[in-house]
Amino acid sequence: MELTLAHPVLKAFMCGSLSGTCSTLLFQPLDLVKTRLQTLHGSMQPGSSRVGMVSVLLTVVRTERLLGLWKGVSPSFARTIPGVGIYFSTFYSLKQHFFPDGPPGALHAVLLGGGARTVAGVVMLPVTVIKTRFECGRYSYGSVAGALRSVCRTEGPAALFSGLMATLFRDVPFSAIYVMFYSQTKAALPREISSSPSAALANFGCGILAGVLASLITQPADVVKTQVQVNPQLRTLQAVTLIHTESGLRGFFRGAVPRCLRRTLMSAMAWTVYEHMMAQLGLKS
């Protein structure tokens, strides 16, 4: 019995990990630009000219070459491949346990998405901290393993869980809102579209809509999370105060465009690939 239960969960983990690999490789430059935007403004003097997404992109290419846009891709892989696998396998397990007979309703989708993201977020937080530090350009770590050892040695293991609350306040609502909008818009599609060869494209469109809404709602928490993880001496409330003092309410939406693009496209692709692979394996996602 245990093997029977574990088998589809393992398949869900593998499908999720593969979808995370593809989306991470494609959209890592957007994540790097978002992190640079959020950390640059903390060090700018009042009255400085605004720094936009394109100028940061060009600066990275000019100073670190084209491959500089993929700086931090190793910790991104280390975080996303198992992280997305954990997320989807947890989501699948919860769905099969609580709602085995049909698609969940809106409230149930919120609980499923939020629960799965809580598990994945806590488990993968140490690698998330390292990933953020790689991308910001202030730290010169040689590898993910070396960075983990360095942080434990110089700052203590607790530093690997810096920004835990801000991360959960960002990721749990994002996933809950995303799954709710995604599942409900997909369920509203006409039957002829859902069963046609263009079903994957329609599902991707549903994912785009859900991703935009979820990204904008959770953007302030992402800015706070980045500041706490890059500046470990800051507490969450201190980071909120600092951002507001330096930039006002607008500061909580620094990097919103690249993050919205990345999270929207990445989530839409991950769900589309995951559901397609699960269907090929004969499993209900």
mmCIF file of C-alpha atoms in Angstrom:
data_model
loop_
_atom_site.group_PDB
_atom_site.id
_atom_site.type_symbol
_atom_site.label_atom_id
_atom_site.label_comp_id
_atom_site.label_asym_id
_atom_site.label_seq_id
_atom_site.Cartn_x
_atom_site.Cartn_y
_atom_site.Cartn_z
ATOM 1 C CA MET A 1 0.000 0.000 0.000
ATOM 2 C CA GLU A 2 2.779 2.441 0.901
ATOM 3 C CA LEU A 3 4.565 1.761 -2.388
ATOM 4 C CA THR A 4 1.339 2.359 -4.308
ATOM 5 C CA LEU A 5 0.866 5.726 -2.622
ATOM 6 C CA ALA A 6 4.493 6.745 -2.963
ATOM 7 C CA HIS A 7 4.661 5.976 -6.681
ATOM 8 C CA PRO A 8 2.354 8.750 -8.004
ATOM 9 C CA VAL A 9 3.786 11.211 -5.468
ATOM 10 C CA LEU A 10 7.279 10.473 -6.792
ATOM 11 C CA LYS A 11 6.003 11.017 -10.338
ATOM 12 C CA ALA A 12 4.526 14.353 -9.276
ATOM 13 C CA PHE A 13 7.887 15.302 -7.741
ATOM 14 C CA MET A 14 9.737 14.417 -10.956
ATOM 15 C CA CYS A 15 7.259 16.288 -13.168
ATOM 16 C CA GLY A 16 7.456 19.352 -10.952
ATOM 17 C CA SER A 17 11.251 19.292 -10.859
ATOM 18 C CA LEU A 18 11.512 19.083 -14.642
ATOM 19 C CA SER A 19 9.087 21.967 -15.115
ATOM 20 C CA GLY A 20 11.094 24.020 -12.589
ATOM 21 C CA THR A 21 14.356 23.304 -14.412
ATOM 22 C CA CYS A 22 13.051 24.608 -17.740
ATOM 23 C CA SER A 23 11.480 27.760 -16.317
ATOM 24 C CA THR A 24 14.453 28.638 -14.086
ATOM 25 C CA LEU A 25 16.954 28.488 -16.948
ATOM 26 C CA LEU A 26 14.783 30.670 -19.168
ATOM 27 C CA PHE A 27 13.815 33.356 -16.653
ATOM 28 C CA GLN A 28 16.847 33.674 -14.351
ATOM 29 C CA PRO A 29 17.888 37.051 -15.916
ATOM 30 C CA LEU A 30 14.582 38.580 -14.836
ATOM 31 C CA ASP A 31 15.132 37.388 -11.267
ATOM 32 C CA LEU A 32 18.650 38.846 -11.196
ATOM 33 C CA VAL A 33 17.452 42.235 -12.516
ATOM 34 C CA LYS A 34 14.635 42.253 -9.945
ATOM 35 C CA THR A 35 17.080 41.600 -7.082
ATOM 36 C CA ARG A 36 19.505 44.277 -8.311
ATOM 37 C CA LEU A 37 16.692 46.821 -8.549
ATOM 38 C CA GLN A 38 15.506 46.086 -5.029
ATOM 39 C CA THR A 39 19.001 46.338 -3.514
ATOM 40 C CA LEU A 40 20.312 49.238 -5.604
ATOM 41 C CA HIS A 41 17.717 51.669 -4.380
ATOM 42 C CA GLY A 42 18.574 51.025 -0.768
ATOM 43 C CA SER A 43 22.029 52.526 -1.370
ATOM 44 C CA MET A 44 21.054 55.466 -3.613
ATOM 45 C CA GLN A 45 21.136 58.987 -2.314
ATOM 46 C CA PRO A 46 18.002 61.142 -2.280
ATOM 47 C CA GLY A 47 17.653 62.970 -5.582
ATOM 48 C CA SER A 48 19.501 60.318 -7.577
ATOM 49 C CA SER A 49 18.085 59.554 -10.981
ATOM 50 C CA ARG A 50 15.758 56.605 -11.178
ATOM 51 C CA VAL A 51 17.241 53.296 -12.190
ATOM 52 C CA GLY A 52 14.993 51.202 -14.382
ATOM 53 C CA MET A 53 14.900 47.599 -15.496
ATOM 54 C CA VAL A 54 16.565 48.279 -18.868
ATOM 55 C CA SER A 55 19.423 50.313 -17.364
ATOM 56 C CA VAL A 56 20.160 47.586 -14.820
ATOM 57 C CA LEU A 57 20.052 44.984 -17.580
ATOM 58 C CA LEU A 58 22.504 46.951 -19.723
ATOM 59 C CA THR A 59 24.802 47.615 -16.758
ATOM 60 C CA VAL A 60 25.016 43.911 -15.940
ATOM 61 C CA VAL A 61 25.771 43.030 -19.576
ATOM 62 C CA ARG A 62 28.393 45.786 -19.848
ATOM 63 C CA THR A 63 30.214 45.011 -16.577
ATOM 64 C CA GLU A 64 29.662 41.264 -16.233
ATOM 65 C CA ARG A 65 29.024 40.267 -19.867
ATOM 66 C CA LEU A 66 25.948 38.456 -21.152
ATOM 67 C CA LEU A 67 26.462 35.424 -18.928
ATOM 68 C CA GLY A 68 26.335 37.782 -15.952
ATOM 69 C CA LEU A 69 22.557 37.763 -16.372
ATOM 70 C CA TRP A 70 22.615 34.145 -15.251
ATOM 71 C CA LYS A 71 24.612 34.881 -12.100
ATOM 72 C CA GLY A 72 22.981 32.956 -9.297
ATOM 73 C CA VAL A 73 21.582 30.296 -11.619
ATOM 74 C CA SER A 74 23.361 27.540 -9.640
ATOM 75 C CA PRO A 75 21.596 28.377 -6.362
ATOM 76 C CA SER A 76 18.417 28.970 -8.385
ATOM 77 C CA PHE A 77 18.670 25.412 -9.686
ATOM 78 C CA ALA A 78 19.537 24.135 -6.201
ATOM 79 C CA ARG A 79 16.434 25.868 -4.884
ATOM 80 C CA THR A 80 13.950 25.478 -7.712
ATOM 81 C CA ILE A 81 14.482 21.917 -8.917
ATOM 82 C CA PRO A 82 13.836 20.250 -5.540
ATOM 83 C CA GLY A 83 11.631 23.150 -4.386
ATOM 84 C CA VAL A 84 9.157 22.909 -7.259
ATOM 85 C CA GLY A 85 9.259 19.132 -6.942
ATOM 86 C CA ILE A 86 8.395 19.385 -3.234
ATOM 87 C CA TYR A 87 5.664 21.918 -4.017
ATOM 88 C CA PHE A 88 3.926 19.843 -6.674
ATOM 89 C CA SER A 89 4.289 16.523 -4.842
ATOM 90 C CA THR A 90 2.877 18.125 -1.668
ATOM 91 C CA PHE A 91 0.076 19.717 -3.685
ATOM 92 C CA TYR A 92 -0.697 16.368 -5.323
ATOM 93 C CA SER A 93 -0.653 14.527 -1.982
ATOM 94 C CA LEU A 94 -2.939 17.058 -0.296
ATOM 95 C CA LYS A 95 -5.329 17.098 -3.244
ATOM 96 C CA GLN A 96 -5.550 13.314 -3.426
ATOM 97 C CA HIS A 97 -6.077 13.055 0.330
ATOM 98 C CA PHE A 98 -8.694 15.776 0.782
ATOM 99 C CA PHE A 99 -10.298 16.157 -2.665
ATOM 100 C CA PRO A 100 -9.888 12.858 -4.535
ATOM 101 C CA ASP A 101 -13.199 13.010 -6.413
ATOM 102 C CA GLY A 102 -12.996 16.226 -8.360
ATOM 103 C CA PRO A 103 -11.484 19.678 -8.816
ATOM 104 C CA PRO A 104 -11.317 21.763 -5.620
ATOM 105 C CA GLY A 105 -13.436 24.861 -5.157
ATOM 106 C CA ALA A 106 -12.010 28.364 -4.824
ATOM 107 C CA LEU A 107 -11.462 28.212 -1.042
ATOM 108 C CA HIS A 108 -10.076 24.687 -1.224
ATOM 109 C CA ALA A 109 -7.674 25.785 -3.968
ATOM 110 C CA VAL A 110 -6.417 28.592 -1.707
ATOM 111 C CA LEU A 111 -5.737 26.099 1.093
ATOM 112 C CA LEU A 112 -4.035 23.602 -1.231
ATOM 113 C CA GLY A 113 -1.783 26.201 -2.840
ATOM 114 C CA GLY A 114 -0.894 27.870 0.455
ATOM 115 C CA GLY A 115 -0.234 24.575 2.246
ATOM 116 C CA ALA A 116 2.023 23.202 -0.475
ATOM 117 C CA ARG A 117 3.991 26.462 -0.676
ATOM 118 C CA THR A 118 4.473 26.603 3.106
ATOM 119 C CA VAL A 119 6.158 23.184 3.097
ATOM 120 C CA ALA A 120 8.376 23.964 0.092
ATOM 121 C CA GLY A 121 9.232 27.475 1.319
ATOM 122 C CA VAL A 122 10.425 26.405 4.771
ATOM 123 C CA VAL A 123 12.425 23.429 3.485
ATOM 124 C CA MET A 124 14.202 25.438 0.770
ATOM 125 C CA LEU A 125 14.705 28.742 2.648
ATOM 126 C CA PRO A 126 18.483 28.307 3.283
ATOM 127 C CA VAL A 127 19.106 27.954 -0.452
ATOM 128 C CA THR A 128 16.768 30.897 -1.115
ATOM 129 C CA VAL A 129 18.939 33.092 1.133
ATOM 130 C CA ILE A 130 22.078 32.049 -0.751
ATOM 131 C CA LYS A 131 20.379 32.594 -4.116
ATOM 132 C CA THR A 132 19.384 36.157 -3.169
ATOM 133 C CA ARG A 133 22.921 36.962 -2.050
ATOM 134 C CA PHE A 134 24.419 35.571 -5.259
ATOM 135 C CA GLU A 135 22.106 37.737 -7.364
ATOM 136 C CA CYS A 136 22.578 41.007 -5.478
ATOM 137 C CA GLY A 137 26.289 41.184 -6.404
ATOM 138 C CA ARG A 138 27.500 42.122 -2.901
ATOM 139 C CA TYR A 139 28.810 38.695 -1.956
ATOM 140 C CA SER A 140 31.611 36.727 -3.622
ATOM 141 C CA TYR A 141 30.684 33.147 -2.870
ATOM 142 C CA GLY A 142 32.337 30.487 -4.998
ATOM 143 C CA SER A 143 29.633 27.825 -4.802
ATOM 144 C CA VAL A 144 26.341 27.048 -3.123
ATOM 145 C CA ALA A 145 27.957 24.586 -0.701
ATOM 146 C CA GLY A 146 30.753 27.047 0.077
ATOM 147 C CA ALA A 147 28.232 29.829 0.667
ATOM 148 C CA LEU A 148 26.247 27.664 3.074
ATOM 149 C CA ARG A 149 29.419 26.847 5.025
ATOM 150 C CA SER A 150 30.524 30.488 5.034
ATOM 151 C CA VAL A 151 27.195 31.757 6.376
ATOM 152 C CA CYS A 152 27.084 29.089 9.088
ATOM 153 C CA ARG A 153 30.652 29.864 10.134
ATOM 154 C CA THR A 154 30.483 33.667 10.118
ATOM 155 C CA GLU A 155 26.840 34.432 10.920
ATOM 156 C CA GLY A 156 25.515 31.241 12.469
ATOM 157 C CA PRO A 157 22.959 28.750 11.085
ATOM 158 C CA ALA A 158 20.065 31.065 12.010
ATOM 159 C CA ALA A 159 21.159 33.441 9.206
ATOM 160 C CA LEU A 160 20.116 30.795 6.677
ATOM 161 C CA PHE A 161 16.540 31.329 7.822
ATOM 162 C CA SER A 162 16.635 35.128 7.651
ATOM 163 C CA GLY A 163 13.540 36.562 6.062
ATOM 164 C CA LEU A 164 11.447 33.496 6.943
ATOM 165 C CA MET A 165 8.311 35.462 7.780
ATOM 166 C CA ALA A 166 8.699 37.812 4.802
ATOM 167 C CA THR A 167 9.234 34.815 2.520
ATOM 168 C CA LEU A 168 6.123 33.074 3.818
ATOM 169 C CA PHE A 169 4.114 36.304 3.615
ATOM 170 C CA ARG A 170 5.195 36.508 -0.031
ATOM 171 C CA ASP A 171 5.106 32.894 -1.207
ATOM 172 C CA VAL A 172 2.094 31.475 0.637
ATOM 173 C CA PRO A 173 -0.373 34.177 -0.496
ATOM 174 C CA PHE A 174 1.148 34.099 -4.006
ATOM 175 C CA SER A 175 0.608 30.374 -4.355
ATOM 176 C CA ALA A 176 -2.820 30.477 -2.719
ATOM 177 C CA ILE A 177 -4.018 33.303 -4.974
ATOM 178 C CA TYR A 178 -2.380 31.790 -8.041
ATOM 179 C CA VAL A 179 -3.911 28.326 -7.599
ATOM 180 C CA MET A 180 -7.337 29.839 -6.897
ATOM 181 C CA PHE A 181 -7.373 32.046 -10.004
ATOM 182 C CA TYR A 182 -5.719 29.391 -12.157
ATOM 183 C CA SER A 183 -8.093 26.588 -11.179
ATOM 184 C CA GLN A 184 -11.196 28.758 -11.452
ATOM 185 C CA THR A 185 -10.340 30.322 -14.823
ATOM 186 C CA LYS A 186 -9.379 26.904 -16.184
ATOM 187 C CA ALA A 187 -12.669 25.427 -14.965
ATOM 188 C CA ALA A 188 -14.540 28.260 -16.700
ATOM 189 C CA LEU A 189 -13.075 27.370 -20.105
ATOM 190 C CA PRO A 190 -15.589 25.908 -22.587
ATOM 191 C CA ARG A 191 -15.433 22.131 -22.816
ATOM 192 C CA GLU A 192 -14.504 22.250 -26.506
ATOM 193 C CA ILE A 193 -11.360 24.229 -25.648
ATOM 194 C CA SER A 194 -10.392 22.086 -22.640
ATOM 195 C CA SER A 195 -10.495 18.931 -24.745
ATOM 196 C CA SER A 196 -8.926 20.387 -27.901
ATOM 197 C CA PRO A 197 -5.266 20.286 -29.013
ATOM 198 C CA SER A 198 -4.956 23.928 -27.927
ATOM 199 C CA ALA A 199 -5.822 23.080 -24.303
ATOM 200 C CA ALA A 200 -2.202 23.549 -23.176
ATOM 201 C CA LEU A 201 -2.103 27.033 -24.723
ATOM 202 C CA ALA A 202 -5.396 27.932 -23.044
ATOM 203 C CA ASN A 203 -4.087 26.686 -19.698
ATOM 204 C CA PHE A 204 -0.950 28.787 -20.201
ATOM 205 C CA GLY A 205 -3.158 31.834 -20.733
ATOM 206 C CA CYS A 206 -5.016 31.083 -17.494
ATOM 207 C CA GLY A 207 -1.640 30.847 -15.769
ATOM 208 C CA ILE A 208 -0.578 34.252 -17.140
ATOM 209 C CA LEU A 209 -3.700 35.931 -15.737
ATOM 210 C CA ALA A 210 -3.332 34.240 -12.356
ATOM 211 C CA GLY A 211 0.375 35.081 -12.202
ATOM 212 C CA VAL A 212 -0.090 38.796 -12.867
ATOM 213 C CA LEU A 213 -2.691 39.161 -10.129
ATOM 214 C CA ALA A 214 -0.745 37.112 -7.571
ATOM 215 C CA SER A 215 2.568 38.872 -8.333
ATOM 216 C CA LEU A 216 1.211 42.378 -7.872
ATOM 217 C CA ILE A 217 -0.541 41.550 -4.610
ATOM 218 C CA THR A 218 2.582 39.997 -3.055
ATOM 219 C CA GLN A 219 5.218 42.408 -4.438
ATOM 220 C CA PRO A 220 5.730 44.406 -1.175
ATOM 221 C CA ALA A 221 6.591 41.234 0.745
ATOM 222 C CA ASP A 222 9.149 40.318 -1.930
ATOM 223 C CA VAL A 223 10.956 43.658 -1.523
ATOM 224 C CA VAL A 224 11.071 43.226 2.268
ATOM 225 C CA LYS A 225 12.311 39.639 1.913
ATOM 226 C CA THR A 226 15.154 40.707 -0.364
ATOM 227 C CA GLN A 227 16.312 43.444 2.012
ATOM 228 C CA VAL A 228 16.318 41.133 5.037
ATOM 229 C CA GLN A 229 18.257 38.386 3.271
ATOM 230 C CA VAL A 230 20.842 40.737 1.764
ATOM 231 C CA ASN A 231 21.224 42.700 5.034
ATOM 232 C CA PRO A 232 21.020 40.032 7.760
ATOM 233 C CA GLN A 233 21.301 42.635 10.522
ATOM 234 C CA LEU A 234 17.805 43.877 9.624
ATOM 235 C CA ARG A 235 14.633 42.464 11.121
ATOM 236 C CA THR A 236 11.463 42.331 9.059
ATOM 237 C CA LEU A 237 9.849 45.401 10.660
ATOM 238 C CA GLN A 238 13.148 47.300 10.427
ATOM 239 C CA ALA A 239 13.302 46.531 6.704
ATOM 240 C CA VAL A 240 9.726 47.769 6.252
ATOM 241 C CA THR A 241 10.584 51.015 8.043
ATOM 242 C CA LEU A 242 13.813 51.460 6.054
ATOM 243 C CA ILE A 243 12.119 50.951 2.696
ATOM 244 C CA HIS A 244 9.307 53.359 3.573
ATOM 245 C CA THR A 245 11.726 55.995 4.909
ATOM 246 C CA GLU A 246 13.963 55.879 1.828
ATOM 247 C CA SER A 247 11.402 55.524 -0.937
ATOM 248 C CA GLY A 248 7.883 55.788 0.481
ATOM 249 C CA LEU A 249 5.155 53.416 -0.667
ATOM 250 C CA ARG A 250 6.703 53.304 -4.147
ATOM 251 C CA GLY A 251 9.711 51.536 -2.642
ATOM 252 C CA PHE A 252 7.610 48.455 -1.940
ATOM 253 C CA PHE A 253 7.102 47.996 -5.664
ATOM 254 C CA ARG A 254 10.756 48.190 -6.747
ATOM 255 C CA GLY A 255 11.438 45.439 -9.258
ATOM 256 C CA ALA A 256 7.738 44.781 -9.794
ATOM 257 C CA VAL A 257 8.013 44.586 -13.604
ATOM 258 C CA PRO A 258 10.800 41.953 -13.873
ATOM 259 C CA ARG A 259 9.340 39.975 -10.960
ATOM 260 C CA CYS A 260 5.865 40.048 -12.457
ATOM 261 C CA LEU A 261 7.229 38.902 -15.807
ATOM 262 C CA ARG A 262 9.336 36.156 -14.278
ATOM 263 C CA ARG A 263 6.836 34.809 -11.737
ATOM 264 C CA THR A 264 3.973 34.947 -14.213
ATOM 265 C CA LEU A 265 5.810 33.213 -17.058
ATOM 266 C CA MET A 266 7.605 30.786 -14.753
ATOM 267 C CA SER A 267 4.448 29.728 -12.905
ATOM 268 C CA ALA A 268 2.421 29.442 -16.095
ATOM 269 C CA MET A 269 5.113 27.323 -17.738
ATOM 270 C CA ALA A 270 5.650 25.169 -14.645
ATOM 271 C CA TRP A 271 1.953 24.364 -14.296
ATOM 272 C CA THR A 272 1.494 23.762 -18.017
ATOM 273 C CA VAL A 273 4.480 21.386 -18.214
ATOM 274 C CA TYR A 274 3.510 19.680 -14.926
ATOM 275 C CA GLU A 275 -0.095 19.037 -15.983
ATOM 276 C CA HIS A 276 0.945 17.849 -19.449
ATOM 277 C CA MET A 277 3.482 15.396 -18.026
ATOM 278 C CA MET A 278 1.073 14.128 -15.393
ATOM 279 C CA ALA A 279 -1.522 13.537 -18.112
ATOM 280 C CA GLN A 280 1.064 11.637 -20.183
ATOM 281 C CA LEU A 281 1.725 9.451 -17.134
ATOM 282 C CA GLY A 282 -1.979 8.801 -16.704
ATOM 283 C CA LEU A 283 -2.320 10.758 -13.442
ATOM 284 C CA LYS A 284 -4.812 13.474 -12.543
ATOM 285 C CA SER A 285 -2.957 16.641 -11.561
#
